[in-house]
PDB file of C-alpha atoms in Angstrom:
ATOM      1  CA  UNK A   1     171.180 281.999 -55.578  1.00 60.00           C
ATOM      2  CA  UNK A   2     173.457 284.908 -54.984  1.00 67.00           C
ATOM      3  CA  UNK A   3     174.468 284.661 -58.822  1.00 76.00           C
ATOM      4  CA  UNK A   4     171.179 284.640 -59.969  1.00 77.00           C
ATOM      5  CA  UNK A   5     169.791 287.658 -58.638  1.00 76.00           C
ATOM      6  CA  UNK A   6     173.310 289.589 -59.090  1.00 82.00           C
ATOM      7  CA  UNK A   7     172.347 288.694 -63.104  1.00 86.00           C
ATOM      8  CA  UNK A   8     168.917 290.147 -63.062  1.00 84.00           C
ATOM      9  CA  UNK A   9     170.603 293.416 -61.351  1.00 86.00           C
ATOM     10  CA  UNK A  10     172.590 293.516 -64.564  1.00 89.00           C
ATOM     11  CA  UNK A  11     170.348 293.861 -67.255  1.00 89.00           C
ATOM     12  CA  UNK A  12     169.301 297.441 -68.428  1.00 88.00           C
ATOM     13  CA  UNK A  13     165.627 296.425 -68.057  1.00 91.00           C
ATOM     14  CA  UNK A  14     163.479 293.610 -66.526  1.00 93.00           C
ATOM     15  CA  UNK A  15     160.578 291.916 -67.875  1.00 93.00           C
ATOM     16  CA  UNK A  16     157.978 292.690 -65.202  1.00 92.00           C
ATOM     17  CA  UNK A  17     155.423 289.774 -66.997  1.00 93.00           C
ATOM     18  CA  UNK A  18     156.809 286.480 -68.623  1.00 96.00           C
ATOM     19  CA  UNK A  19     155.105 284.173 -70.592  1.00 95.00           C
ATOM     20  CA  UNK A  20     156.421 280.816 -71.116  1.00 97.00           C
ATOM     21  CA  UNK A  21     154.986 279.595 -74.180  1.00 96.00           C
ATOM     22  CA  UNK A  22     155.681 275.512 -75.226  1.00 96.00           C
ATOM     23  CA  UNK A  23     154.320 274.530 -78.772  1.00 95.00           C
ATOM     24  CA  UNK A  24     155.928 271.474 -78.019  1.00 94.00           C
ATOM     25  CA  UNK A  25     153.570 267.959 -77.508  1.00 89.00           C
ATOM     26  CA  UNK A  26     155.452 266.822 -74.763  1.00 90.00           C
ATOM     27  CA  UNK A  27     155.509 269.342 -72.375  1.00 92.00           C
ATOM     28  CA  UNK A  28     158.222 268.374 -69.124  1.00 96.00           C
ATOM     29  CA  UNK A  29     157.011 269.558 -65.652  1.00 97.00           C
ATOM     30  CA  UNK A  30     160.731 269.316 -64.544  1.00 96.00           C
ATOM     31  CA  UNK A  31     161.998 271.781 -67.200  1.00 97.00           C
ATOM     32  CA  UNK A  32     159.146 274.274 -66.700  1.00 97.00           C
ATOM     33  CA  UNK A  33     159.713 274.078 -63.079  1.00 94.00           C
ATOM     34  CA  UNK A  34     162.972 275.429 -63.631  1.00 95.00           C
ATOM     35  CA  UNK A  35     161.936 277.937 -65.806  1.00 96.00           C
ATOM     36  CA  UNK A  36     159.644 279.479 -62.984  1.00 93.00           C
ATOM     37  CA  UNK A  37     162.224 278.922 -60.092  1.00 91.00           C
ATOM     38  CA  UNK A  38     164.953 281.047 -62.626  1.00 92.00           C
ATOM     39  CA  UNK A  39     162.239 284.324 -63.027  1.00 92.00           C
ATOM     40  CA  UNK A  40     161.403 284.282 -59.650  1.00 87.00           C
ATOM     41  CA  UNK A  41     165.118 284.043 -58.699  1.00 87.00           C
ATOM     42  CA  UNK A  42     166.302 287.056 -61.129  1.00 90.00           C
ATOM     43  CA  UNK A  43     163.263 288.771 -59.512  1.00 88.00           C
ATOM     44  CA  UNK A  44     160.411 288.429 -62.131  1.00 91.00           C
ATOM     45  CA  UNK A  45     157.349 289.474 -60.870  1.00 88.00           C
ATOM     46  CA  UNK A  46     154.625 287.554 -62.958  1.00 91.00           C
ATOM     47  CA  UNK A  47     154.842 284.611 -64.802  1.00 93.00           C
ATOM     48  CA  UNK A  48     152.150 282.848 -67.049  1.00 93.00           C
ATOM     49  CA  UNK A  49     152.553 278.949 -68.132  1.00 94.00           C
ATOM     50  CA  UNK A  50     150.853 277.955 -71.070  1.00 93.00           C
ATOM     51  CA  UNK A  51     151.100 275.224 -73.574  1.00 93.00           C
ATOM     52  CA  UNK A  52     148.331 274.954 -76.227  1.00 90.00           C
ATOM     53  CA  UNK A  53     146.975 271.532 -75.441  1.00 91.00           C
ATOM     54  CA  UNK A  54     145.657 272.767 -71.890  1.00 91.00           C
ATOM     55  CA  UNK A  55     148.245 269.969 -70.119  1.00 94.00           C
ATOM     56  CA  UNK A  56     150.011 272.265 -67.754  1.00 94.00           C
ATOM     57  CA  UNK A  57     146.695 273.741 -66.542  1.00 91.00           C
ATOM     58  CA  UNK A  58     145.184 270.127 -66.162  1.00 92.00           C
ATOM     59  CA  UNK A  59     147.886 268.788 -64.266  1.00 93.00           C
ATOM     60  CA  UNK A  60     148.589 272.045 -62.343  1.00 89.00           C
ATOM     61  CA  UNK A  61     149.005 270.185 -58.970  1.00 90.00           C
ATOM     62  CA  UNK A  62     152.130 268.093 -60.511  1.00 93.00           C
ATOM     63  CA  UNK A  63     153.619 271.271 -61.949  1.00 92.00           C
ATOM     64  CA  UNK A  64     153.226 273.080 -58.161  1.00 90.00           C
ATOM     65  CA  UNK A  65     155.024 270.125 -56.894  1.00 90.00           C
ATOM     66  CA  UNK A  66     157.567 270.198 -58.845  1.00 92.00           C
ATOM     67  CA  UNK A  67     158.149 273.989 -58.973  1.00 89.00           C
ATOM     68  CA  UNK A  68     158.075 273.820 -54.767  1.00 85.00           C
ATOM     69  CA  UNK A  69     160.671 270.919 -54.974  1.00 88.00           C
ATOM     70  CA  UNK A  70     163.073 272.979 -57.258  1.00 86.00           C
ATOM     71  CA  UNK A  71     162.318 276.230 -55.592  1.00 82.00           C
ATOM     72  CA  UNK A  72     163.588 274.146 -52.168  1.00 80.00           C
ATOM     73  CA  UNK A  73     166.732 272.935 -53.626  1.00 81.00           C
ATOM     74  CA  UNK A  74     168.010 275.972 -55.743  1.00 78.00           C
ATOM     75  CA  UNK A  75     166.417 279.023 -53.637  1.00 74.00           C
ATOM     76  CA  UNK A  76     166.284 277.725 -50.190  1.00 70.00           C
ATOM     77  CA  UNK A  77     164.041 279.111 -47.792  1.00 55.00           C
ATOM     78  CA  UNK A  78     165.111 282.451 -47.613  1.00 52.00           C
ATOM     79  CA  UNK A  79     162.411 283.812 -49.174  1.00 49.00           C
ATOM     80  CA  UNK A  80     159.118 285.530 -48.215  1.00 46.00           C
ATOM     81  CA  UNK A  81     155.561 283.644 -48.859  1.00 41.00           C
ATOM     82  CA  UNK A  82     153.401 284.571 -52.008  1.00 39.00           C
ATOM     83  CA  UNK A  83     150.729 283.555 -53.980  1.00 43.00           C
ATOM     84  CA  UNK A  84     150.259 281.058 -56.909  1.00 47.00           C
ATOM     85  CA  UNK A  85     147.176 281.643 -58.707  1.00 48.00           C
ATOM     86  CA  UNK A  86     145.096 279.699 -61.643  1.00 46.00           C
ATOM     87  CA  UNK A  87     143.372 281.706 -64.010  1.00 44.00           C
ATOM     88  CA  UNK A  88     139.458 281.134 -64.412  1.00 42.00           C
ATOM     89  CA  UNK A  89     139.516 278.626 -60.940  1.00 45.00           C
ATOM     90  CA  UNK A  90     139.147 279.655 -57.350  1.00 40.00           C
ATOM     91  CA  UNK A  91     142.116 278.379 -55.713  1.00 42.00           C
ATOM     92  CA  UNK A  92     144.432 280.243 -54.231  1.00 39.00           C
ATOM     93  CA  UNK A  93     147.372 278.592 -51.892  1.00 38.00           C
ATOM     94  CA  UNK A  94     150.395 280.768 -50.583  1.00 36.00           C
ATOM     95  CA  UNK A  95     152.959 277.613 -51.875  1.00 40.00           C
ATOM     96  CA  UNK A  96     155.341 279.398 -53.428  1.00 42.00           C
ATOM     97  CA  UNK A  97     157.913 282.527 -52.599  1.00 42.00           C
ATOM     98  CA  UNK A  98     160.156 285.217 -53.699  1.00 49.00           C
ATOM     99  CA  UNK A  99     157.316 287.903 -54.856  1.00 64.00           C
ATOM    100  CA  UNK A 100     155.988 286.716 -57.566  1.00 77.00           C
ATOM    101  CA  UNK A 101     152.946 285.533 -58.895  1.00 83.00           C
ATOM    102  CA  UNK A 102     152.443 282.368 -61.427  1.00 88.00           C
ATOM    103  CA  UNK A 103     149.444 281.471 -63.678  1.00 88.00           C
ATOM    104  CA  UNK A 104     148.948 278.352 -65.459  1.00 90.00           C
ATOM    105  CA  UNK A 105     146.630 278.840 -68.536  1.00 88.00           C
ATOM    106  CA  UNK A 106     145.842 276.993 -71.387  1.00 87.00           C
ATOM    107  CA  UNK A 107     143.684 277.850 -75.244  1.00 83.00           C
ATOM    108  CA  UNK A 108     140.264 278.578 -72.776  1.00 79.00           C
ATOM    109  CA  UNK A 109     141.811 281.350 -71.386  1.00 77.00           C
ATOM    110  CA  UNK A 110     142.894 282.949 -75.290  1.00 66.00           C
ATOM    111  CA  UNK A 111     139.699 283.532 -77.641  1.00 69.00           C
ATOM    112  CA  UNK A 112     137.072 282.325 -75.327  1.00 69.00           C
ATOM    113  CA  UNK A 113     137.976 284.575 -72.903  1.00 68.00           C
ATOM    114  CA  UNK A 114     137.199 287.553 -75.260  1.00 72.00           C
ATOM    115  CA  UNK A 115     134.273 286.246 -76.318  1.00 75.00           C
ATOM    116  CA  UNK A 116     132.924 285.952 -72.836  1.00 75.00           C
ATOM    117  CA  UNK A 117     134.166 289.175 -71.902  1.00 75.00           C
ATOM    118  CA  UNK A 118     132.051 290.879 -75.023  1.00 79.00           C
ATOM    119  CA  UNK A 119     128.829 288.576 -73.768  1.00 81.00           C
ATOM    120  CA  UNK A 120     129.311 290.205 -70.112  1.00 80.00           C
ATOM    121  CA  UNK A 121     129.356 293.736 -72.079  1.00 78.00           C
ATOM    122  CA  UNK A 122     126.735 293.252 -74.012  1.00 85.00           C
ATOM    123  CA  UNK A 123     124.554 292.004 -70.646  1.00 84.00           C
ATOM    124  CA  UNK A 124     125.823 295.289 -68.853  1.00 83.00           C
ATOM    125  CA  UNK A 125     124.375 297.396 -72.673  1.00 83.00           C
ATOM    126  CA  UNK A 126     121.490 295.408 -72.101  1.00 86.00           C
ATOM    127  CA  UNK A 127     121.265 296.152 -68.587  1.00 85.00           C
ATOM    128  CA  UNK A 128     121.750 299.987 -69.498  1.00 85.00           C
ATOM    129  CA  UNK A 129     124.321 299.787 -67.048  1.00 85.00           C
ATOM    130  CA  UNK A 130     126.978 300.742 -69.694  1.00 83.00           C
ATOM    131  CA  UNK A 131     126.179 302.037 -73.892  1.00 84.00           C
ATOM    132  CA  UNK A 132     127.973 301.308 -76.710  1.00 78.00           C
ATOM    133  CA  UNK A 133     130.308 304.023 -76.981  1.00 81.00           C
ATOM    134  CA  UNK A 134     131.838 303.031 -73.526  1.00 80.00           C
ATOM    135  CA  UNK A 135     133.438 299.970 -74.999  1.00 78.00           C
ATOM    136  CA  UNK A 136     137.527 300.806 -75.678  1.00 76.00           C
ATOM    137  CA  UNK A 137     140.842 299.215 -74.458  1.00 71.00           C
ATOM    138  CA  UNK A 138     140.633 299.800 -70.977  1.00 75.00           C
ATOM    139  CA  UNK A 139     137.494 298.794 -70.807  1.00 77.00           C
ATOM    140  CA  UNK A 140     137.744 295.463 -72.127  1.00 72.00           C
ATOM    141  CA  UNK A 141     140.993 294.663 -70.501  1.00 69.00           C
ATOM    142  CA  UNK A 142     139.024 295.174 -67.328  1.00 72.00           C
ATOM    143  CA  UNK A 143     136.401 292.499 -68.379  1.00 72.00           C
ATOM    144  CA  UNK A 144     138.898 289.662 -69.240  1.00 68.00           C
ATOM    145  CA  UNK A 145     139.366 287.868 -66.448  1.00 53.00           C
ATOM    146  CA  UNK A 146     142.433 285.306 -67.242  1.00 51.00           C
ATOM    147  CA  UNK A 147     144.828 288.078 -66.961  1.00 55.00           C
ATOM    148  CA  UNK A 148     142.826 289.817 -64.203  1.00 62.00           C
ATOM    149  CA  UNK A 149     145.171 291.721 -61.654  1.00 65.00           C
ATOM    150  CA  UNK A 150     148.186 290.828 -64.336  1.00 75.00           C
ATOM    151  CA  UNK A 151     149.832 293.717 -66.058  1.00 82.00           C
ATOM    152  CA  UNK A 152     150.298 293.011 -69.973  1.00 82.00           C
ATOM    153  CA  UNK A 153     153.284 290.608 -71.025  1.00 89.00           C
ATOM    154  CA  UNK A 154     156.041 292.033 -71.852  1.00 92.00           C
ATOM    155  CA  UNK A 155     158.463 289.197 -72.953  1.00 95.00           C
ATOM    156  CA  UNK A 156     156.916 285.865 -74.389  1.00 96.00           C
ATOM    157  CA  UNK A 157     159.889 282.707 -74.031  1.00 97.00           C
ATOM    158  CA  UNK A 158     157.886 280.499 -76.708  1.00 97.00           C
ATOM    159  CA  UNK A 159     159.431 276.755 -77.246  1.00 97.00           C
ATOM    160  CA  UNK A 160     159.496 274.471 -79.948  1.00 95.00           C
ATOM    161  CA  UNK A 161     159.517 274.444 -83.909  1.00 91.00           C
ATOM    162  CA  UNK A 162     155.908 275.800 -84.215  1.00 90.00           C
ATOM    163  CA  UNK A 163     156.253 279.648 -85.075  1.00 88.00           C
ATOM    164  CA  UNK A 164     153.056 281.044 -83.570  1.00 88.00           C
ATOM    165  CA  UNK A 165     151.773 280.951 -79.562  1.00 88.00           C
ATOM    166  CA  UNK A 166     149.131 279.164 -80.310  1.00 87.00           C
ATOM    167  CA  UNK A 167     146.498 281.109 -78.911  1.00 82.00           C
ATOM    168  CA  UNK A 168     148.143 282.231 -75.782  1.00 86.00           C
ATOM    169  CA  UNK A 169     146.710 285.837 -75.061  1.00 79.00           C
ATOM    170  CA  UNK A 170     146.001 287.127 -78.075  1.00 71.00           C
ATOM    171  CA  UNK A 171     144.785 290.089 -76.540  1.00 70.00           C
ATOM    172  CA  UNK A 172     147.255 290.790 -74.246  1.00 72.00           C
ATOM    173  CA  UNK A 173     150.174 290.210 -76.154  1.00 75.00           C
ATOM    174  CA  UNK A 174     150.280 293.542 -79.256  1.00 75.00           C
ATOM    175  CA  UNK A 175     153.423 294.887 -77.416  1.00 77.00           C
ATOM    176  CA  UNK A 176     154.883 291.957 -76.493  1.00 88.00           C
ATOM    177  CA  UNK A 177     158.509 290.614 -77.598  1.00 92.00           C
ATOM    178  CA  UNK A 178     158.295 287.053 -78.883  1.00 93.00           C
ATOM    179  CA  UNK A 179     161.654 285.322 -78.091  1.00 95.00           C
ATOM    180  CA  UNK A 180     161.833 281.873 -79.775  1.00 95.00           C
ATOM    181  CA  UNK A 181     163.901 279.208 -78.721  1.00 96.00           C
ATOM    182  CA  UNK A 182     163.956 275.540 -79.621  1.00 96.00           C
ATOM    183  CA  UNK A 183     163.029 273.650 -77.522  1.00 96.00           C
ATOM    184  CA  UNK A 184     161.927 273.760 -73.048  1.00 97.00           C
ATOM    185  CA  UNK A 185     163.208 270.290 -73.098  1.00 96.00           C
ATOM    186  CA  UNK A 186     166.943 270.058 -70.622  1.00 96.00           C
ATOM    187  CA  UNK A 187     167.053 273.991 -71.340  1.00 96.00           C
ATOM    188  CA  UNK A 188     169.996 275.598 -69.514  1.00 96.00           C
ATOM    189  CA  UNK A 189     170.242 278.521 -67.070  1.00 94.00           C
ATOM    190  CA  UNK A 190     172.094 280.328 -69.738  1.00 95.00           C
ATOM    191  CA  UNK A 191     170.247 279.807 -72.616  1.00 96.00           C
ATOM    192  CA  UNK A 192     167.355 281.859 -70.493  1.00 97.00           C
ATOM    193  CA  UNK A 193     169.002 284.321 -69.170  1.00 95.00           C
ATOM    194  CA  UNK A 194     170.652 284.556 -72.905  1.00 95.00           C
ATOM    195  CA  UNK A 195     166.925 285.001 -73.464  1.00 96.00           C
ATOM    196  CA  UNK A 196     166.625 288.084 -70.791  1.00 96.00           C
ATOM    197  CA  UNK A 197     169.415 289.757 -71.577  1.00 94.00           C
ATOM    198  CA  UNK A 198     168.313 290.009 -75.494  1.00 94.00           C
ATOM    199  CA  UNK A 199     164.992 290.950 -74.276  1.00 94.00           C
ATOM    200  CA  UNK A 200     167.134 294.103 -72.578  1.00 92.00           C
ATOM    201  CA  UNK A 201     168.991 295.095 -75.368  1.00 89.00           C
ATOM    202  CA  UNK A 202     165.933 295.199 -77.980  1.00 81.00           C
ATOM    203  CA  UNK A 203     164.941 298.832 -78.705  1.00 70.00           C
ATOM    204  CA  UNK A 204     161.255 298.592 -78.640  1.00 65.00           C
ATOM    205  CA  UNK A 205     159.315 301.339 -80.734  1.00 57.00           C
ATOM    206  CA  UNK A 206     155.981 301.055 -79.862  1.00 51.00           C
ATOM    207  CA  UNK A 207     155.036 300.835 -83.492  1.00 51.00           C
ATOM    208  CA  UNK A 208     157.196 303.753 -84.651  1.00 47.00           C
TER     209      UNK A 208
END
């Protein structure tokens, strides 16, 4: 415990927003449950699950379970209460701890998200509550509501042999480093925090 959040001291910067991205067909609640437990322990503040078949979000009470059972046995109970949140469902259960703040999403929460949030602009044009012109970034990043209250990604984790994410964000994800690694499945301690500490070093030009 003590190691872990000596090693997220150590890196020149943080992710603030992880996305854990599996392209994989068999997802493992066990392995992702680690993955949480390690950003919350290095002091991550928001994570997002997401795996392109939707299995994560389906099963979300089996993935809480096993995050809480892992969080018990490698973090203790040291740690104050916070919330874990589902995008697009109202439930809301302070289950989990160490500041941070999960979401499990799945494809619903990508594309159809945007188009929903154009259909609620276009109802507020109608309305004459808002014109044309007033549609830019800020504005539609206020209307999509999967990554409401979420700041932008800043480091996706994606896993497995399929080189895209499948959907996840598309939005949200222009300035985002994409980290690939092969596989979620038995994935070590080191071979995230390998992850994190690459994700420090990368000079990131904002399209310079």
């Amino acid at each position: 415990r003590q190691r872990w959040r000596a090693d997220g001291r150590t890196l020149r910067k943080l992710p603030v927003h992880v996305g854990l991205v599996v392209t994989e067909e068999e997802p493992s609640y066990a392995d992702m449950a680690s993955l949480v437990v390690w950003c919350m322990a290095v002091g991550i503040s928001y994570v997002s699950v997401y795996d392109h078949n939707g299995i994560f979000k389906r099963n979300n009470s089996r993935l809480m379970d096993e995050i809480l059972k892992q969080q018990q046995e490698l973090l203790g109970l040291d740690c104050s209460k916070y919330t874990m949140e589902f995008a697009n469902q109202d439930r809301t259960g302070q289950v989990l701890n160490c500041q941070s703040t999960l979401k499990v999403l799945s494809p619903e929460d990508g594309k159809a998200d945007i188009v929903k949030a154009a259909q609620n602009f276009c109802q507020l044009v109608a309305q004459q509550q808002r014109t044309h012109s007033d549609l830019d970034v800020n504005m539609l990043d206020n209307l999509l509501s999967s990554t409401n209250g979420f700041p932008d990604p800043d480091l996706v984790l994606k896993f497995g042999p399929v080189d895209s994410t499948l959907g996840f964000l598309p939005w949200h994800i222009r300035l985002t480093e994409i980290i690939s690694l092969p596989s979620h499945l038995n994935i070590s301690y080191e071979d995230f925090f390998s992850a994190l500490h690459h994700y420090a070093a990368c000079e990131q030009r904002w399209g310079k």
